[in-house]
């Protein structure tokens, strides 16, 4: 019976070749720009945190104008939608590399408690949209004051 020597380096090189093929195949040309295959253009990353009184949502929306951003709240779901226009190159230029996506981005997140939409505020600075969403009064935790009532003496029966 012949023995074959194991070659960890050979296995690694095979894995590397497979990964190279995977990444080479993941980039496709669509509408004369390179995009990641199977992903939507563009992506809308969010940060969301909660305080006792409000939710704060920050969205990265580079390339969007404030009037091109739509924020809606319905049945506990916050929907953010924005559209980024594709910028062109000057006439006669040839793209060498292009990663900045364009198109519509939509994110929907379910908030765990109701918000008071009438008192929501927004700010937009340096491509970052910040929504401050106060919790609805019925959604805020309430303290129940516990008091000790003096116990009444039990009636004496004879």
PDB file of C-alpha atoms in Angstrom:
ATOM      1  CA  UNK A   1       0.000   0.000   0.000  1.00  0.00           C
ATOM      2  CA  UNK A   2       1.496   3.299  -1.058  1.00  0.00           C
ATOM      3  CA  UNK A   3       1.404   6.208   1.347  1.00  0.00           C
ATOM      4  CA  UNK A   4       0.765   9.730   0.171  1.00  0.00           C
ATOM      5  CA  UNK A   5       2.242  12.626   2.016  1.00  0.00           C
ATOM      6  CA  UNK A   6      -0.154  15.318   3.144  1.00  0.00           C
ATOM      7  CA  UNK A   7       0.712  18.781   1.990  1.00  0.00           C
ATOM      8  CA  UNK A   8      -0.929  21.521   4.052  1.00  0.00           C
ATOM      9  CA  UNK A   9       0.576  24.116   1.732  1.00  0.00           C
ATOM     10  CA  UNK A  10      -0.949  22.388  -1.288  1.00  0.00           C
ATOM     11  CA  UNK A  11      -4.369  22.416   0.374  1.00  0.00           C
ATOM     12  CA  UNK A  12      -3.929  26.108   1.208  1.00  0.00           C
ATOM     13  CA  UNK A  13      -2.999  26.945  -2.379  1.00  0.00           C
ATOM     14  CA  UNK A  14      -6.096  25.083  -3.580  1.00  0.00           C
ATOM     15  CA  UNK A  15      -8.230  27.110  -1.157  1.00  0.00           C
ATOM     16  CA  UNK A  16      -6.592  30.330  -2.322  1.00  0.00           C
ATOM     17  CA  UNK A  17      -7.261  29.486  -5.978  1.00  0.00           C
ATOM     18  CA  UNK A  18     -10.891  28.763  -5.103  1.00  0.00           C
ATOM     19  CA  UNK A  19     -11.238  32.074  -3.225  1.00  0.00           C
ATOM     20  CA  UNK A  20      -9.608  33.954  -6.117  1.00  0.00           C
ATOM     21  CA  UNK A  21     -12.132  32.436  -8.528  1.00  0.00           C
ATOM     22  CA  UNK A  22     -14.963  33.348  -6.136  1.00  0.00           C
ATOM     23  CA  UNK A  23     -13.939  37.002  -5.888  1.00  0.00           C
ATOM     24  CA  UNK A  24     -13.138  37.295  -9.584  1.00  0.00           C
ATOM     25  CA  UNK A  25     -16.597  35.968 -10.388  1.00  0.00           C
ATOM     26  CA  UNK A  26     -18.312  38.220  -7.816  1.00  0.00           C
ATOM     27  CA  UNK A  27     -17.555  41.377  -9.774  1.00  0.00           C
ATOM     28  CA  UNK A  28     -19.738  41.874 -12.785  1.00  0.00           C
ATOM     29  CA  UNK A  29     -20.201  44.761 -15.140  1.00  0.00           C
ATOM     30  CA  UNK A  30     -23.663  46.284 -14.989  1.00  0.00           C
ATOM     31  CA  UNK A  31     -24.649  49.563 -16.644  1.00  0.00           C
ATOM     32  CA  UNK A  32     -20.970  50.356 -17.328  1.00  0.00           C
ATOM     33  CA  UNK A  33     -20.057  50.284 -13.636  1.00  0.00           C
ATOM     34  CA  UNK A  34     -18.667  47.565 -11.412  1.00  0.00           C
ATOM     35  CA  UNK A  35     -20.968  46.350  -8.680  1.00  0.00           C
ATOM     36  CA  UNK A  36     -21.009  43.401  -6.351  1.00  0.00           C
ATOM     37  CA  UNK A  37     -23.049  40.630  -7.891  1.00  0.00           C
ATOM     38  CA  UNK A  38     -26.360  40.000  -6.168  1.00  0.00           C
ATOM     39  CA  UNK A  39     -26.296  43.101  -3.954  1.00  0.00           C
ATOM     40  CA  UNK A  40     -28.523  46.111  -4.157  1.00  0.00           C
ATOM     41  CA  UNK A  41     -27.125  49.518  -4.974  1.00  0.00           C
ATOM     42  CA  UNK A  42     -26.415  51.451  -2.758  1.00  0.00           C
ATOM     43  CA  UNK A  43     -26.390  50.138   0.805  1.00  0.00           C
ATOM     44  CA  UNK A  44     -27.839  52.255   3.629  1.00  0.00           C
ATOM     45  CA  UNK A  45     -25.912  51.516   6.868  1.00  0.00           C
ATOM     46  CA  UNK A  46     -27.618  52.441  10.142  1.00  0.00           C
ATOM     47  CA  UNK A  47     -26.821  52.916  13.803  1.00  0.00           C
ATOM     48  CA  UNK A  48     -29.801  52.701  16.176  1.00  0.00           C
ATOM     49  CA  UNK A  49     -29.754  53.162  19.918  1.00  0.00           C
ATOM     50  CA  UNK A  50     -32.355  53.561  22.630  1.00  0.00           C
ATOM     51  CA  UNK A  51     -32.411  55.755  25.716  1.00  0.00           C
ATOM     52  CA  UNK A  52     -35.149  55.750  28.360  1.00  0.00           C
ATOM     53  CA  UNK A  53     -36.952  58.534  26.445  1.00  0.00           C
ATOM     54  CA  UNK A  54     -36.175  58.066  22.743  1.00  0.00           C
ATOM     55  CA  UNK A  55     -34.704  56.121  19.851  1.00  0.00           C
ATOM     56  CA  UNK A  56     -31.906  57.677  17.816  1.00  0.00           C
ATOM     57  CA  UNK A  57     -31.287  56.482  14.263  1.00  0.00           C
ATOM     58  CA  UNK A  58     -28.218  57.549  12.287  1.00  0.00           C
ATOM     59  CA  UNK A  59     -28.007  56.704   8.605  1.00  0.00           C
ATOM     60  CA  UNK A  60     -25.038  57.168   6.291  1.00  0.00           C
ATOM     61  CA  UNK A  61     -26.422  58.761   3.155  1.00  0.00           C
ATOM     62  CA  UNK A  62     -23.425  60.185   1.269  1.00  0.00           C
ATOM     63  CA  UNK A  63     -24.370  61.698  -2.048  1.00  0.00           C
ATOM     64  CA  UNK A  64     -28.009  62.204  -0.998  1.00  0.00           C
ATOM     65  CA  UNK A  65     -29.635  65.573  -0.642  1.00  0.00           C
ATOM     66  CA  UNK A  66     -31.961  66.118   2.332  1.00  0.00           C
ATOM     67  CA  UNK A  67     -34.973  66.540   0.037  1.00  0.00           C
ATOM     68  CA  UNK A  68     -34.189  63.168  -1.613  1.00  0.00           C
ATOM     69  CA  UNK A  69     -34.573  61.302   1.690  1.00  0.00           C
ATOM     70  CA  UNK A  70     -37.966  59.889   2.657  1.00  0.00           C
ATOM     71  CA  UNK A  71     -38.551  58.788   6.265  1.00  0.00           C
ATOM     72  CA  UNK A  72     -41.856  57.160   7.213  1.00  0.00           C
ATOM     73  CA  UNK A  73     -43.166  55.431  10.329  1.00  0.00           C
ATOM     74  CA  UNK A  74     -46.127  53.041  10.213  1.00  0.00           C
ATOM     75  CA  UNK A  75     -47.207  50.228  12.544  1.00  0.00           C
ATOM     76  CA  UNK A  76     -43.921  50.210  14.448  1.00  0.00           C
ATOM     77  CA  UNK A  77     -41.751  50.119  11.315  1.00  0.00           C
ATOM     78  CA  UNK A  78     -39.420  52.949  10.334  1.00  0.00           C
ATOM     79  CA  UNK A  79     -38.708  53.097   6.596  1.00  0.00           C
ATOM     80  CA  UNK A  80     -35.848  55.166   5.190  1.00  0.00           C
ATOM     81  CA  UNK A  81     -35.570  55.603   1.440  1.00  0.00           C
ATOM     82  CA  UNK A  82     -33.054  57.641  -0.517  1.00  0.00           C
ATOM     83  CA  UNK A  83     -31.928  57.943  -4.096  1.00  0.00           C
ATOM     84  CA  UNK A  84     -28.364  58.643  -5.180  1.00  0.00           C
ATOM     85  CA  UNK A  85     -27.806  59.833  -8.714  1.00  0.00           C
ATOM     86  CA  UNK A  86     -24.989  58.361 -10.790  1.00  0.00           C
ATOM     87  CA  UNK A  87     -22.318  60.918 -11.586  1.00  0.00           C
ATOM     88  CA  UNK A  88     -20.728  60.736 -14.975  1.00  0.00           C
ATOM     89  CA  UNK A  89     -17.183  61.170 -16.170  1.00  0.00           C
ATOM     90  CA  UNK A  90     -16.153  64.016 -18.455  1.00  0.00           C
ATOM     91  CA  UNK A  91     -16.485  63.350 -22.163  1.00  0.00           C
ATOM     92  CA  UNK A  92     -13.546  61.358 -23.482  1.00  0.00           C
ATOM     93  CA  UNK A  93     -12.682  59.909 -20.053  1.00  0.00           C
ATOM     94  CA  UNK A  94     -12.403  56.166 -19.518  1.00  0.00           C
ATOM     95  CA  UNK A  95     -13.316  54.649 -16.189  1.00  0.00           C
ATOM     96  CA  UNK A  96     -10.394  52.765 -14.647  1.00  0.00           C
ATOM     97  CA  UNK A  97     -12.097  51.932 -11.370  1.00  0.00           C
ATOM     98  CA  UNK A  98     -15.604  52.653 -10.119  1.00  0.00           C
ATOM     99  CA  UNK A  99     -17.059  51.661  -6.768  1.00  0.00           C
ATOM    100  CA  UNK A 100     -19.424  54.476  -5.849  1.00  0.00           C
ATOM    101  CA  UNK A 101     -22.907  53.077  -6.295  1.00  0.00           C
ATOM    102  CA  UNK A 102     -26.029  54.877  -7.354  1.00  0.00           C
ATOM    103  CA  UNK A 103     -29.698  54.101  -7.250  1.00  0.00           C
ATOM    104  CA  UNK A 104     -32.345  53.760  -4.582  1.00  0.00           C
ATOM    105  CA  UNK A 105     -31.600  52.453  -1.100  1.00  0.00           C
ATOM    106  CA  UNK A 106     -34.330  51.359   1.309  1.00  0.00           C
ATOM    107  CA  UNK A 107     -34.035  50.210   4.921  1.00  0.00           C
ATOM    108  CA  UNK A 108     -36.872  49.108   7.171  1.00  0.00           C
ATOM    109  CA  UNK A 109     -36.447  48.541  10.876  1.00  0.00           C
ATOM    110  CA  UNK A 110     -38.985  47.475  13.461  1.00  0.00           C
ATOM    111  CA  UNK A 111     -38.784  49.567  16.596  1.00  0.00           C
ATOM    112  CA  UNK A 112     -39.581  47.692  19.802  1.00  0.00           C
ATOM    113  CA  UNK A 113     -41.853  50.426  21.200  1.00  0.00           C
ATOM    114  CA  UNK A 114     -44.232  53.056  19.837  1.00  0.00           C
ATOM    115  CA  UNK A 115     -42.868  56.516  19.097  1.00  0.00           C
ATOM    116  CA  UNK A 116     -44.390  59.990  19.273  1.00  0.00           C
ATOM    117  CA  UNK A 117     -44.026  60.881  15.592  1.00  0.00           C
ATOM    118  CA  UNK A 118     -45.378  64.413  16.138  1.00  0.00           C
ATOM    119  CA  UNK A 119     -42.288  65.286  18.194  1.00  0.00           C
ATOM    120  CA  UNK A 120     -39.675  63.550  16.035  1.00  0.00           C
ATOM    121  CA  UNK A 121     -36.733  65.678  14.879  1.00  0.00           C
ATOM    122  CA  UNK A 122     -34.112  65.251  12.170  1.00  0.00           C
ATOM    123  CA  UNK A 123     -30.720  66.676  11.377  1.00  0.00           C
ATOM    124  CA  UNK A 124     -28.500  66.248   8.333  1.00  0.00           C
ATOM    125  CA  UNK A 125     -24.796  66.961   8.446  1.00  0.00           C
ATOM    126  CA  UNK A 126     -21.857  65.727   6.354  1.00  0.00           C
ATOM    127  CA  UNK A 127     -23.874  62.933   4.735  1.00  0.00           C
ATOM    128  CA  UNK A 128     -25.249  61.628   8.042  1.00  0.00           C
ATOM    129  CA  UNK A 129     -28.996  61.735   8.707  1.00  0.00           C
ATOM    130  CA  UNK A 130     -29.953  61.656  12.404  1.00  0.00           C
ATOM    131  CA  UNK A 131     -33.538  60.997  13.466  1.00  0.00           C
ATOM    132  CA  UNK A 132     -34.480  61.510  17.101  1.00  0.00           C
ATOM    133  CA  UNK A 133     -37.711  59.640  17.780  1.00  0.00           C
ATOM    134  CA  UNK A 134     -39.243  60.241  21.222  1.00  0.00           C
ATOM    135  CA  UNK A 135     -41.054  57.294  22.718  1.00  0.00           C
ATOM    136  CA  UNK A 136     -44.812  57.576  22.981  1.00  0.00           C
ATOM    137  CA  UNK A 137     -45.904  58.297  26.570  1.00  0.00           C
ATOM    138  CA  UNK A 138     -47.541  54.865  26.828  1.00  0.00           C
ATOM    139  CA  UNK A 139     -44.297  53.208  25.679  1.00  0.00           C
ATOM    140  CA  UNK A 140     -42.118  54.798  28.360  1.00  0.00           C
ATOM    141  CA  UNK A 141     -41.461  52.801  31.492  1.00  0.00           C
ATOM    142  CA  UNK A 142     -43.406  54.095  34.465  1.00  0.00           C
ATOM    143  CA  UNK A 143     -42.473  53.886  38.081  1.00  0.00           C
ATOM    144  CA  UNK A 144     -45.098  52.491  40.432  1.00  0.00           C
ATOM    145  CA  UNK A 145     -44.707  53.993  43.842  1.00  0.00           C
ATOM    146  CA  UNK A 146     -44.928  51.417  46.553  1.00  0.00           C
ATOM    147  CA  UNK A 147     -46.212  52.659  49.888  1.00  0.00           C
ATOM    148  CA  UNK A 148     -46.809  50.711  53.024  1.00  0.00           C
ATOM    149  CA  UNK A 149     -50.366  51.175  54.244  1.00  0.00           C
ATOM    150  CA  UNK A 150     -50.793  50.888  57.954  1.00  0.00           C
ATOM    151  CA  UNK A 151     -52.508  47.627  58.624  1.00  0.00           C
ATOM    152  CA  UNK A 152     -55.834  47.932  60.334  1.00  0.00           C
ATOM    153  CA  UNK A 153     -56.370  45.778  63.348  1.00  0.00           C
ATOM    154  CA  UNK A 154     -58.491  42.755  62.577  1.00  0.00           C
ATOM    155  CA  UNK A 155     -61.946  43.026  64.092  1.00  0.00           C
ATOM    156  CA  UNK A 156     -62.265  41.099  67.279  1.00  0.00           C
ATOM    157  CA  UNK A 157     -65.189  38.740  67.459  1.00  0.00           C
ATOM    158  CA  UNK A 158     -66.523  37.259  70.683  1.00  0.00           C
TER     159      UNK A 158
END
